[in-house]
Amino acid sequence: MIVCPDPIRETLLEDARAGAPAEVCGVLGGEFGRERSRIRSHYPAENVASDPQIRYQIAPREQLELFERLEDRGEEIVGFVHSHPEGPATPSATDVADATWPDRSYVIVSLPGDDVTSWRWRSGRDEFEREACEVSSGSGVQTR
Amino acid sequence: MPTRVTVDVKGEDTHEIDLERLAASGNSGEPISYADLLAEVDLSPHEVSVLVDGRPVPEDQPVEADHVTVLRLIKGG
C-alpha cells in the first residue's frame, strides 16, 4: 500500500496535464516500507529521454541532487512518478523492461480518466505488483 | 589506483571493496574498472549509473576514486 496526501495527488495530476503531450516524471520521498509506504514529498524532475512523448528518464546528476535533498529532510526514497498522457494507467512494456528499483513504488498518472495508480517492482519475479493507493488529508510537501 | 573504495549504492547498502584482493582474484591483469566494482556488488552497468564527485563516469574506466556513488536508473515510458 502507498499513502499519498491529497494535495500531492492533485499536484501530480496538474503537472501531468501541464506537461502533456510529453511524459513528466519525478521522485517521491517519505517513509519507505516493502509493503507500506507513505509519500511526504514530491520532487519533479526534468524528463531527459530522447523521445519524451513516449519515454521518460531522469538524468543521474539531477537524480543524485534530488536524493540528497530528500535525505537532508530525513526522508527515504519511496519511489518515482511518471505520466502517461494517452494512458493507460498500467505499466507499459517499456516500464517493465526499464524498471530497476526493487520494491519501490512506481506511480503512474494517466490523464484519460485522471487515474493515479501505484505499482511495486518485484524484481524477483520481474513484474509489477499493483498496490492500493490511500489518499490522506495530510498536506505533504511540494518541492520545486 | 586506491587500495580500497567505498561504493555507495543509493537507497541500499554501502560496500567497502578491497581493490588489491579484487585484482589478485582476477586473471586479466587489467586495471580494475568501475564495471568490475559493479559486478562485485551484483549490479549490471545496464541498470545503474556510476558517479564520482557527482559526475557520471564510464563504467569501463579504471577506478581512480576511493568513493563511488551508484544510482539505479529511473526510466521507462
Short mmCIF file of C-alpha atoms in Angstrom, two decimals:
data_model
loop_
_atom_site.label_atom_id
_atom_site.label_comp_id
_atom_site.label_asym_id
_atom_site.label_seq_id
_atom_site.Cartn_x
_atom_site.Cartn_y
_atom_site.Cartn_z
CA MET A 1 0.00 0.00 0.00
CA ILE A 2 1.03 3.58 -0.56
CA VAL A 3 -0.40 6.56 1.30
CA CYS A 4 -0.47 9.80 -0.66
CA PRO A 5 -1.58 13.22 0.67
CA ASP A 6 -4.39 14.62 -1.42
CA PRO A 7 -2.51 17.87 -2.25
CA ILE A 8 0.37 15.84 -3.69
CA ARG A 9 -2.01 13.69 -5.70
CA GLU A 10 -3.60 16.84 -7.13
CA THR A 11 -0.18 18.27 -7.98
CA LEU A 12 0.78 15.07 -9.78
CA LEU A 13 -2.33 15.43 -11.95
CA GLU A 14 -1.73 19.14 -12.56
CA ASP A 15 1.89 18.54 -13.56
CA ALA A 16 0.88 15.74 -15.91
CA ARG A 17 -1.71 17.98 -17.62
CA ALA A 18 0.75 20.87 -17.90
CA GLY A 19 3.46 18.65 -19.39
CA ALA A 20 1.28 16.85 -21.93
CA PRO A 21 1.80 15.64 -24.60
CA ALA A 22 5.20 14.84 -23.07
CA GLU A 23 5.56 12.49 -20.10
CA VAL A 24 6.50 14.18 -16.83
CA CYS A 25 8.48 12.49 -14.06
CA GLY A 26 9.81 12.90 -10.56
CA VAL A 27 10.92 11.36 -7.29
CA LEU A 28 8.73 10.66 -4.26
CA GLY A 29 10.15 10.97 -0.75
CA GLY A 30 8.76 9.91 2.60
CA GLU A 31 8.65 6.71 4.61
CA PHE A 32 9.55 3.54 2.73
CA GLY A 33 8.38 0.07 3.62
CA ARG A 34 8.46 -3.04 1.45
CA GLU A 35 4.70 -3.42 1.89
CA ARG A 36 3.54 0.02 3.06
CA SER A 37 4.99 3.41 2.22
CA ARG A 38 3.90 6.96 2.88
CA ILE A 39 4.60 9.85 0.49
CA ARG A 40 5.70 13.02 2.27
CA SER A 41 7.14 14.98 -0.64
CA HIS A 42 7.27 15.19 -4.40
CA TYR A 43 10.34 16.26 -6.38
CA PRO A 44 9.60 16.99 -10.06
CA ALA A 45 12.48 16.22 -12.41
CA GLU A 46 13.32 17.07 -15.98
CA ASN A 47 12.47 14.35 -18.49
CA VAL A 48 15.70 13.92 -20.48
CA ALA A 49 14.50 10.99 -22.61
CA SER A 50 15.22 11.38 -26.33
CA ASP A 51 11.51 10.89 -27.08
CA PRO A 52 9.66 12.42 -24.11
CA GLN A 53 6.21 11.83 -25.54
CA ILE A 54 6.62 8.09 -25.06
CA ARG A 55 9.63 7.78 -22.72
CA TYR A 56 10.90 9.30 -19.50
CA GLN A 57 14.31 9.36 -17.89
CA ILE A 58 15.86 11.33 -15.03
CA ALA A 59 19.47 12.41 -15.55
CA PRO A 60 21.89 10.92 -12.98
CA ARG A 61 23.16 14.28 -11.75
CA GLU A 62 19.64 15.55 -11.07
CA GLN A 63 18.70 12.20 -9.57
CA LEU A 64 21.58 12.46 -7.11
CA GLU A 65 20.69 16.04 -6.25
CA LEU A 66 17.07 15.09 -5.54
CA PHE A 67 18.13 12.12 -3.42
CA GLU A 68 20.45 14.33 -1.37
CA ARG A 69 17.65 16.86 -0.87
CA LEU A 70 15.20 14.29 0.40
CA GLU A 71 17.81 12.64 2.61
CA ASP A 72 18.65 16.05 4.10
CA ARG A 73 14.97 16.25 5.04
CA GLY A 74 15.22 12.91 6.81
CA GLU A 75 13.18 11.15 4.15
CA GLU A 76 13.63 7.88 2.31
CA ILE A 77 13.21 7.13 -1.38
CA VAL A 78 9.60 5.97 -1.61
CA GLY A 79 9.51 5.73 -5.38
CA PHE A 80 9.02 7.54 -8.63
CA VAL A 81 6.22 9.07 -10.64
CA HIS A 82 5.68 9.48 -14.33
CA SER A 83 2.72 10.26 -16.55
CA HIS A 84 1.00 8.51 -19.42
CA PRO A 85 -0.64 11.41 -21.29
CA GLU A 86 -2.58 8.97 -23.51
CA GLY A 87 -2.96 6.27 -20.91
CA PRO A 88 -3.11 3.54 -19.81
CA ALA A 89 -2.98 3.56 -16.03
CA THR A 90 -0.91 0.36 -16.09
CA PRO A 91 2.84 -0.08 -16.61
CA SER A 92 3.87 -0.25 -20.24
CA ALA A 93 6.21 -2.83 -21.72
CA THR A 94 8.89 -0.13 -21.55
CA ASP A 95 8.17 0.42 -17.87
CA VAL A 96 8.62 -3.29 -17.24
CA ALA A 97 11.80 -3.50 -19.32
CA ASP A 98 13.38 -0.47 -17.64
CA ALA A 99 12.38 -1.00 -14.01
CA THR A 100 15.42 -1.25 -11.75
CA TRP A 101 14.35 -0.36 -8.18
CA PRO A 102 13.28 -3.45 -6.25
CA ASP A 103 10.19 -2.94 -4.09
CA ARG A 104 9.95 0.80 -4.71
CA SER A 105 6.65 2.31 -5.84
CA TYR A 106 6.25 3.40 -9.43
CA VAL A 107 3.31 5.82 -9.53
CA ILE A 108 1.62 6.34 -12.88
CA VAL A 109 -0.57 9.34 -13.67
CA SER A 110 -2.86 8.51 -16.56
CA LEU A 111 -4.62 11.58 -17.95
CA PRO A 112 -7.54 9.83 -19.57
CA GLY A 113 -9.71 9.39 -16.52
CA ASP A 114 -7.29 11.24 -14.20
CA ASP A 115 -6.12 7.93 -12.77
CA VAL A 116 -3.27 7.80 -10.26
CA THR A 117 -2.13 4.23 -9.73
CA SER A 118 0.87 2.73 -7.95
CA TRP A 119 2.91 -0.37 -8.67
CA ARG A 120 5.71 -2.11 -6.77
CA TRP A 121 8.55 -3.50 -8.84
CA ARG A 122 9.12 -7.05 -7.60
CA SER A 123 12.49 -7.82 -9.12
CA GLY A 124 12.47 -11.45 -8.01
CA ARG A 125 9.51 -12.06 -10.31
CA ASP A 126 10.41 -9.42 -12.91
CA GLU A 127 6.96 -7.92 -12.69
CA PHE A 128 4.98 -5.05 -11.27
CA GLU A 129 2.51 -5.69 -8.48
CA ARG A 130 -0.33 -3.22 -8.14
CA GLU A 131 -0.70 -1.71 -4.70
CA ALA A 132 -3.59 0.06 -3.05
CA CYS A 133 -3.30 3.84 -3.02
CA GLU A 134 -4.80 5.52 0.03
CA VAL A 135 -5.33 9.25 -0.27
CA SER A 136 -4.82 11.09 3.02
CA SER A 137 -5.89 14.56 4.06
CA GLY A 138 -2.33 15.45 5.13
CA SER A 139 -0.52 18.32 3.46
CA GLY A 140 2.66 16.69 2.21
CA VAL A 141 5.41 18.87 0.79
CA GLN A 142 5.66 20.20 -2.71
CA THR A 143 9.22 20.95 -3.70
CA ARG A 144 10.28 22.82 -6.79
CA MET B 1 44.73 3.34 -8.00
CA PRO B 2 43.41 3.44 -4.42
CA THR B 3 43.67 0.28 -2.32
CA ARG B 4 40.10 0.44 -1.04
CA VAL B 5 36.96 2.01 -2.47
CA THR B 6 33.63 2.80 -0.86
CA VAL B 7 30.70 2.00 -3.13
CA ASP B 8 27.53 3.80 -2.02
CA VAL B 9 24.50 2.25 -3.71
CA LYS B 10 21.87 4.93 -3.09
CA GLY B 11 18.77 3.66 -1.34
CA GLU B 12 20.52 0.41 -0.45
CA ASP B 13 23.87 -0.54 1.08
CA THR B 14 27.36 0.88 1.22
CA HIS B 15 30.15 -1.55 0.35
CA GLU B 16 33.84 -1.43 1.13
CA ILE B 17 35.86 -3.15 -1.59
CA ASP B 18 39.49 -4.16 -1.32
CA LEU B 19 40.89 -3.45 -4.76
CA GLU B 20 44.10 -5.38 -4.17
CA ARG B 21 42.12 -8.50 -3.29
CA LEU B 22 39.86 -7.95 -6.29
CA ALA B 23 42.83 -7.53 -8.62
CA ALA B 24 44.50 -10.64 -7.22
CA SER B 25 41.38 -12.70 -7.85
CA GLY B 26 41.17 -11.65 -11.49
CA ASN B 27 43.02 -13.27 -14.40
CA SER B 28 43.41 -10.50 -16.94
CA GLY B 29 45.93 -8.29 -15.22
CA GLU B 30 43.95 -5.31 -16.46
CA PRO B 31 43.22 -2.41 -14.09
CA ILE B 32 40.04 -2.73 -12.07
CA SER B 33 37.23 -0.83 -13.77
CA TYR B 34 34.01 0.61 -12.38
CA ALA B 35 32.22 -2.22 -14.16
CA ASP B 36 34.29 -4.64 -12.07
CA LEU B 37 33.09 -2.85 -8.93
CA LEU B 38 29.50 -3.20 -10.08
CA ALA B 39 29.97 -6.92 -10.67
CA GLU B 40 31.37 -7.24 -7.14
CA VAL B 41 28.07 -5.85 -5.74
CA ASP B 42 25.88 -7.81 -8.19
CA LEU B 43 24.84 -4.87 -10.33
CA SER B 44 24.82 -4.54 -14.10
CA PRO B 45 26.08 -1.44 -15.94
CA HIS B 46 22.80 -1.54 -17.85
CA GLU B 47 20.72 -0.78 -14.75
CA VAL B 48 22.81 1.85 -13.00
CA SER B 49 24.86 4.98 -13.41
CA VAL B 50 28.23 5.35 -11.66
CA LEU B 51 29.17 8.80 -10.35
CA VAL B 52 32.40 10.16 -8.92
CA ASP B 53 32.20 13.57 -7.24
CA GLY B 54 28.68 13.92 -8.60
CA ARG B 55 29.70 13.31 -12.22
CA PRO B 56 28.86 10.19 -14.26
CA VAL B 57 31.88 8.14 -15.28
CA PRO B 58 32.18 5.45 -17.98
CA GLU B 59 31.89 2.01 -16.47
CA ASP B 60 34.90 0.75 -18.42
CA GLN B 61 37.16 3.44 -16.95
CA PRO B 62 39.83 2.26 -14.45
CA VAL B 63 38.96 3.02 -10.85
CA GLU B 64 40.71 6.17 -9.68
CA ALA B 65 38.45 7.33 -6.86
CA ASP B 66 38.12 5.99 -3.33
CA HIS B 67 34.42 6.83 -3.13
CA VAL B 68 31.84 5.97 -5.77
CA THR B 69 28.09 6.62 -5.87
CA VAL B 70 25.87 4.17 -7.73
CA LEU B 71 22.37 5.14 -8.82
CA ARG B 72 19.82 2.71 -10.17
CA LEU B 73 18.39 4.28 -13.32
CA ILE B 74 14.98 5.92 -13.27
CA LYS B 75 13.45 5.48 -16.69
CA GLY B 76 10.59 3.97 -18.55
CA GLY B 77 7.68 5.02 -20.71
#
